[in-house]
Amino acid sequence: MSLKIAIQGIKGSNHHQVAIDYFGNDIELVECLSFDALVDKLLSKEADQGVMAIENSIAGSIIPNYALVNHNDLHIIGEYYLNIHHNLMVLKGQKIEDITEVSSHPMALLQCKDYFRQYPNIKLVEDVDTAETAKRIQEQKLKHVAAIAPKVAAELYGLDIVANDIQTIQNNATRFIIVKTKNNVLPEAEITKASLRFITDHKRGSLAAVLNVMSDCRLNLTKIQSLPVIETPWKYSFFVDVTFTDYADFTKAKSLLNIMAEDFKVLGEYKNVRQ
């Protein structure tokens, strides 16, 4: 029986590409037009696992997704880094001079902003997904409209690519996390990365003390992101990623952080794919 994998977006999107790369082709795709919908599919058991973008090397963190993982008690069981290639695509026969509007996901538009400075007449319109726009251009035979999407979208929806790799920074990668409602227990020897969430009190040096514990336990901090605690104004929670070579070091750190930090929570233990 094929795994049901929920993605944000539709076939031809970067999430679709990650699902194929991570799980292989023998999957049943559950398309969702928002990350909230993706989480709902997991909670309702309409999907077994989900692929969720969490940060981009240019645009930074997708902050709401940290809150979604935490509030819905999802478990991060893996990660995947995808090199992003943004391509400008149109209905067959259209040329770049014919374009008056480009529609795509806000993140894609942001990453290609410099390219469009040479085309001040083109209006940039935010949409829910990269590939969804490509599909709509084909279905509605839209002229004068272009999509920014991966090459696979042009192939799937029969569009012409009029400009390749239009992203401002060519070395552009997005980190995706693989999530599910239940923890996927790996052998301890294979676990080399963890995602944590905690709150510190307002005492001076509280965060520094927590970070020092991580350092003393030989954990390498690869990511730290603060988020307001909605119920308590001016209080912040911290989401961190740590890597380690010895699971025993992480076990020691967990026991100490559980005492030192408020509301300490392990969001996931998995394999570090960037050594």
Tab-separated table of C-alpha atoms in Angstrom:
chain	number	residue	atom	x	y	z
A	1	MET	CA	0.000	0.000	0.000
A	2	SER	CA	1.422	3.377	-1.051
A	3	LEU	CA	2.247	5.995	1.554
A	4	LYS	CA	-0.073	9.013	1.469
A	5	ILE	CA	2.147	12.096	1.453
A	6	ALA	CA	0.651	15.542	2.033
A	7	ILE	CA	2.366	18.460	0.294
A	8	GLN	CA	1.749	22.178	0.181
A	9	GLY	CA	0.890	22.802	-3.454
A	10	ILE	CA	0.133	20.522	-6.377
A	11	LYS	CA	1.973	18.265	-8.803
A	12	GLY	CA	4.886	20.135	-10.322
A	13	SER	CA	5.692	22.111	-7.168
A	14	ASN	CA	8.943	21.986	-5.219
A	15	HIS	CA	7.121	20.106	-2.453
A	16	HIS	CA	6.155	17.478	-5.039
A	17	GLN	CA	9.806	17.172	-6.108
A	18	VAL	CA	10.915	16.676	-2.488
A	19	ALA	CA	8.220	14.023	-1.944
A	20	ILE	CA	9.554	12.076	-4.945
A	21	ASP	CA	13.209	12.521	-3.951
A	22	TYR	CA	12.595	11.510	-0.341
A	23	PHE	CA	9.985	8.750	-0.666
A	24	GLY	CA	10.332	7.604	-4.285
A	25	ASN	CA	7.633	7.417	-6.932
A	26	ASP	CA	5.442	4.838	-5.198
A	27	ILE	CA	3.425	7.380	-3.181
A	28	GLU	CA	-0.082	8.765	-3.186
A	29	LEU	CA	0.101	12.555	-3.294
A	30	VAL	CA	-2.289	14.556	-1.107
A	31	GLU	CA	-2.321	18.087	-2.536
A	32	CYS	CA	-2.975	20.974	-0.109
A	33	LEU	CA	-3.140	24.659	-0.981
A	34	SER	CA	-1.973	25.773	2.473
A	35	PHE	CA	0.237	24.487	5.287
A	36	ASP	CA	-2.792	24.556	7.618
A	37	ALA	CA	-4.610	22.230	5.234
A	38	LEU	CA	-1.546	19.956	5.159
A	39	VAL	CA	-1.624	19.680	8.961
A	40	ASP	CA	-5.378	18.980	8.901
A	41	LYS	CA	-4.798	16.077	6.476
A	42	LEU	CA	-2.259	14.589	8.892
A	43	LEU	CA	-4.487	15.039	11.941
A	44	SER	CA	-7.476	13.488	10.159
A	45	LYS	CA	-5.263	10.579	9.025
A	46	GLU	CA	-6.007	11.344	5.364
A	47	ALA	CA	-2.219	11.502	4.954
A	48	ASP	CA	0.497	9.415	6.600
A	49	GLN	CA	3.309	11.950	6.431
A	50	GLY	CA	3.800	15.523	5.237
A	51	VAL	CA	6.477	17.536	3.450
A	52	MET	CA	6.779	21.083	4.783
A	53	ALA	CA	9.190	23.858	3.773
A	54	ILE	CA	10.716	25.412	6.885
A	55	GLU	CA	13.492	27.760	5.716
A	56	ASN	CA	15.185	29.141	2.631
A	57	SER	CA	18.830	30.145	2.270
A	58	ILE	CA	17.787	33.553	0.865
A	59	ALA	CA	14.410	34.410	2.359
A	60	GLY	CA	14.999	32.867	5.803
A	61	SER	CA	12.545	31.015	8.037
A	62	ILE	CA	8.930	30.295	7.228
A	63	ILE	CA	7.993	31.292	10.761
A	64	PRO	CA	4.310	30.207	10.885
A	65	ASN	CA	5.363	26.629	10.163
A	66	TYR	CA	7.316	26.417	13.422
A	67	ALA	CA	4.121	27.285	15.297
A	68	LEU	CA	2.111	24.764	13.248
A	69	VAL	CA	4.491	21.937	14.142
A	70	ASN	CA	4.465	22.873	17.825
A	71	HIS	CA	0.762	23.593	18.349
A	72	ASN	CA	-0.338	20.434	16.554
A	73	ASP	CA	2.229	18.181	18.280
A	74	LEU	CA	3.724	17.033	15.004
A	75	HIS	CA	6.986	15.093	15.003
A	76	ILE	CA	9.847	15.966	12.678
A	77	ILE	CA	11.213	12.634	11.455
A	78	GLY	CA	13.525	13.794	8.676
A	79	GLU	CA	14.782	16.675	6.567
A	80	TYR	CA	15.656	17.333	2.931
A	81	TYR	CA	17.501	20.166	1.191
A	82	LEU	CA	16.405	21.065	-2.334
A	83	ASN	CA	18.344	23.365	-4.642
A	84	ILE	CA	15.738	25.757	-6.011
A	85	HIS	CA	15.553	26.594	-9.717
A	86	HIS	CA	12.976	29.196	-10.676
A	87	ASN	CA	11.918	29.206	-14.321
A	88	LEU	CA	9.605	31.618	-16.125
A	89	MET	CA	6.989	29.735	-18.137
A	90	VAL	CA	4.145	30.704	-20.454
A	91	LEU	CA	1.483	29.267	-22.717
A	92	LYS	CA	3.031	27.740	-25.839
A	93	GLY	CA	3.660	30.390	-28.506
A	94	GLN	CA	3.873	33.285	-26.023
A	95	LYS	CA	7.113	35.241	-25.657
A	96	ILE	CA	8.557	37.237	-22.791
A	97	GLU	CA	7.506	40.471	-24.556
A	98	ASP	CA	3.868	39.320	-24.335
A	99	ILE	CA	3.883	39.017	-20.537
A	100	THR	CA	2.019	41.639	-18.498
A	101	GLU	CA	1.578	39.627	-15.299
A	102	VAL	CA	3.589	37.042	-13.385
A	103	SER	CA	1.791	35.037	-10.732
A	104	SER	CA	3.555	32.823	-8.175
A	105	HIS	CA	4.112	32.017	-4.529
A	106	PRO	CA	5.337	35.072	-2.530
A	107	MET	CA	8.628	33.305	-1.726
A	108	ALA	CA	9.334	32.673	-5.420
A	109	LEU	CA	8.537	36.285	-6.327
A	110	LEU	CA	10.854	37.520	-3.586
A	111	GLN	CA	13.699	35.301	-4.771
A	112	CYS	CA	13.340	36.554	-8.385
A	113	LYS	CA	12.709	40.239	-7.656
A	114	ASP	CA	15.931	41.485	-9.257
A	115	TYR	CA	15.192	39.744	-12.542
A	116	PHE	CA	11.950	41.670	-13.024
A	117	ARG	CA	13.553	45.075	-12.555
A	118	GLN	CA	14.335	44.984	-16.267
A	119	TYR	CA	10.601	44.521	-16.982
A	120	PRO	CA	8.844	47.371	-15.115
A	121	ASN	CA	5.657	46.779	-17.140
A	122	ILE	CA	5.191	43.283	-15.637
A	123	LYS	CA	2.899	43.132	-12.620
A	124	LEU	CA	3.928	40.646	-9.910
A	125	VAL	CA	0.967	38.890	-8.292
A	126	GLU	CA	1.155	36.676	-5.193
A	127	ASP	CA	-0.537	33.286	-5.436
A	128	VAL	CA	-0.869	30.194	-3.236
A	129	ASP	CA	1.541	27.978	-5.164
A	130	THR	CA	4.106	27.950	-7.966
A	131	ALA	CA	2.787	24.996	-9.955
A	132	GLU	CA	-0.879	25.913	-9.427
A	133	THR	CA	-0.388	29.025	-11.570
A	134	ALA	CA	1.290	26.956	-14.292
A	135	LYS	CA	-1.652	24.548	-14.291
A	136	ARG	CA	-4.156	27.423	-14.496
A	137	ILE	CA	-2.344	29.010	-17.464
A	138	GLN	CA	-2.695	25.742	-19.368
A	139	GLU	CA	-6.287	24.970	-18.338
A	140	GLN	CA	-7.589	28.467	-19.061
A	141	LYS	CA	-5.233	29.100	-21.994
A	142	LEU	CA	-4.133	32.349	-20.353
A	143	LYS	CA	-2.169	34.696	-22.581
A	144	HIS	CA	0.030	37.515	-21.219
A	145	VAL	CA	0.391	35.623	-17.903
A	146	ALA	CA	3.524	33.769	-16.778
A	147	ALA	CA	4.309	31.468	-13.871
A	148	ILE	CA	7.500	31.003	-11.879
A	149	ALA	CA	7.854	27.292	-11.220
A	150	PRO	CA	10.196	24.267	-11.407
A	151	LYS	CA	10.931	22.695	-14.809
A	152	VAL	CA	8.764	19.704	-13.940
A	153	ALA	CA	5.718	22.010	-13.920
A	154	ALA	CA	6.404	23.100	-17.521
A	155	GLU	CA	6.661	19.440	-18.528
A	156	LEU	CA	3.484	18.436	-16.670
A	157	TYR	CA	1.364	21.306	-17.957
A	158	GLY	CA	2.820	21.724	-21.447
A	159	LEU	CA	4.227	25.243	-21.074
A	160	ASP	CA	7.208	26.954	-22.725
A	161	ILE	CA	10.078	28.124	-20.521
A	162	VAL	CA	11.112	31.607	-21.686
A	163	ALA	CA	13.809	32.156	-19.017
A	164	ASN	CA	15.747	29.627	-16.925
A	165	ASP	CA	17.110	30.044	-13.393
A	166	ILE	CA	15.851	33.586	-12.842
A	167	GLN	CA	16.473	33.503	-9.081
A	168	THR	CA	18.671	36.380	-7.871
A	169	ILE	CA	21.132	34.142	-6.058
A	170	GLN	CA	21.983	30.992	-7.955
A	171	ASN	CA	23.006	29.052	-4.848
A	172	ASN	CA	19.464	28.966	-3.491
A	173	ALA	CA	18.263	26.066	-1.348
A	174	THR	CA	15.201	25.349	0.745
A	175	ARG	CA	15.159	23.062	3.759
A	176	PHE	CA	12.088	20.859	4.047
A	177	ILE	CA	11.052	18.837	7.082
A	178	ILE	CA	9.203	15.522	6.992
A	179	VAL	CA	6.446	15.461	9.606
A	180	LYS	CA	3.940	12.988	10.996
A	181	THR	CA	1.626	12.748	13.997
A	182	LYS	CA	3.593	9.951	15.674
A	183	ASN	CA	7.291	9.767	16.352
A	184	ASN	CA	9.362	7.647	14.021
A	185	VAL	CA	11.915	6.033	16.299
A	186	LEU	CA	15.303	5.593	14.656
A	187	PRO	CA	18.108	3.592	16.290
A	188	GLU	CA	20.034	5.963	18.555
A	189	ALA	CA	23.204	5.462	16.503
A	190	GLU	CA	21.455	6.982	13.475
A	191	ILE	CA	20.067	10.057	15.259
A	192	THR	CA	22.442	13.003	14.757
A	193	LYS	CA	20.101	16.002	14.768
A	194	ALA	CA	17.189	17.269	16.849
A	195	SER	CA	14.688	20.116	16.796
A	196	LEU	CA	13.774	21.590	20.177
A	197	ARG	CA	11.414	24.212	21.537
A	198	PHE	CA	11.579	25.934	24.917
A	199	ILE	CA	10.792	29.139	26.798
A	200	THR	CA	13.232	31.015	29.027
A	201	ASP	CA	12.284	33.320	31.886
A	202	HIS	CA	13.076	37.041	31.917
A	203	LYS	CA	16.122	36.749	34.172
A	204	ARG	CA	19.318	38.161	32.716
A	205	GLY	CA	21.431	35.495	31.038
A	206	SER	CA	18.681	32.834	30.924
A	207	LEU	CA	19.055	32.158	27.203
A	208	ALA	CA	22.843	32.288	27.456
A	209	ALA	CA	22.761	29.684	30.231
A	210	VAL	CA	20.692	27.327	28.046
A	211	LEU	CA	23.022	27.822	25.084
A	212	ASN	CA	26.035	27.172	27.324
A	213	VAL	CA	24.533	23.843	28.407
A	214	MET	CA	24.204	22.866	24.749
A	215	SER	CA	27.806	23.818	24.119
A	216	ASP	CA	29.051	22.001	27.236
A	217	CYS	CA	27.188	18.885	26.072
A	218	ARG	CA	28.935	19.106	22.690
A	219	LEU	CA	25.831	20.005	20.745
A	220	ASN	CA	26.293	22.182	17.675
A	221	LEU	CA	23.602	24.853	17.346
A	222	THR	CA	22.665	25.112	13.649
A	223	LYS	CA	19.480	27.179	13.941
A	224	ILE	CA	17.735	29.445	16.465
A	225	GLN	CA	14.398	31.130	15.848
A	226	SER	CA	12.318	33.109	18.342
A	227	LEU	CA	8.526	33.304	18.263
A	228	PRO	CA	6.187	35.294	20.508
A	229	VAL	CA	4.165	33.284	23.020
A	230	ILE	CA	0.716	34.451	21.925
A	231	GLU	CA	-0.952	33.998	25.332
A	232	THR	CA	1.759	36.018	27.134
A	233	PRO	CA	2.698	39.376	25.553
A	234	TRP	CA	6.452	40.063	25.312
A	235	LYS	CA	7.361	36.496	26.168
A	236	TYR	CA	9.192	34.413	23.553
A	237	SER	CA	9.698	30.771	22.779
A	238	PHE	CA	12.840	29.555	21.035
A	239	PHE	CA	13.035	26.919	18.329
A	240	VAL	CA	16.501	25.469	17.871
A	241	ASP	CA	18.149	22.782	15.775
A	242	VAL	CA	21.179	20.994	17.168
A	243	THR	CA	23.509	18.400	15.705
A	244	PHE	CA	25.716	15.905	17.552
A	245	THR	CA	27.819	12.840	16.929
A	246	ASP	CA	27.035	10.961	20.141
A	247	TYR	CA	23.407	10.461	21.190
A	248	ALA	CA	24.551	10.200	24.822
A	249	ASP	CA	25.581	13.890	24.680
A	250	PHE	CA	22.090	14.797	23.514
A	251	THR	CA	20.501	12.672	26.256
A	252	LYS	CA	22.524	14.549	28.882
A	253	ALA	CA	21.566	17.901	27.370
A	254	LYS	CA	17.877	16.952	27.315
A	255	SER	CA	17.847	16.116	31.024
A	256	LEU	CA	19.499	19.446	31.910
A	257	LEU	CA	17.345	21.562	29.580
A	258	ASN	CA	14.209	19.935	30.953
A	259	ILE	CA	15.128	21.382	34.354
A	260	MET	CA	16.447	24.773	33.190
A	261	ALA	CA	13.932	25.809	30.524
A	262	GLU	CA	10.186	26.309	30.705
A	263	ASP	CA	7.946	24.164	28.526
A	264	PHE	CA	10.867	22.213	27.041
A	265	LYS	CA	9.818	20.018	24.129
A	266	VAL	CA	11.593	17.796	21.611
A	267	LEU	CA	9.942	18.366	18.220
A	268	GLY	CA	11.941	15.678	16.479
A	269	GLU	CA	15.026	13.449	16.501
A	270	TYR	CA	16.327	12.457	13.094
A	271	LYS	CA	19.335	12.112	10.828
A	272	ASN	CA	21.401	15.182	9.906
A	273	VAL	CA	21.669	15.178	6.114
A	274	ARG	CA	24.205	18.038	5.892
A	275	GLN	CA	27.443	16.770	7.357
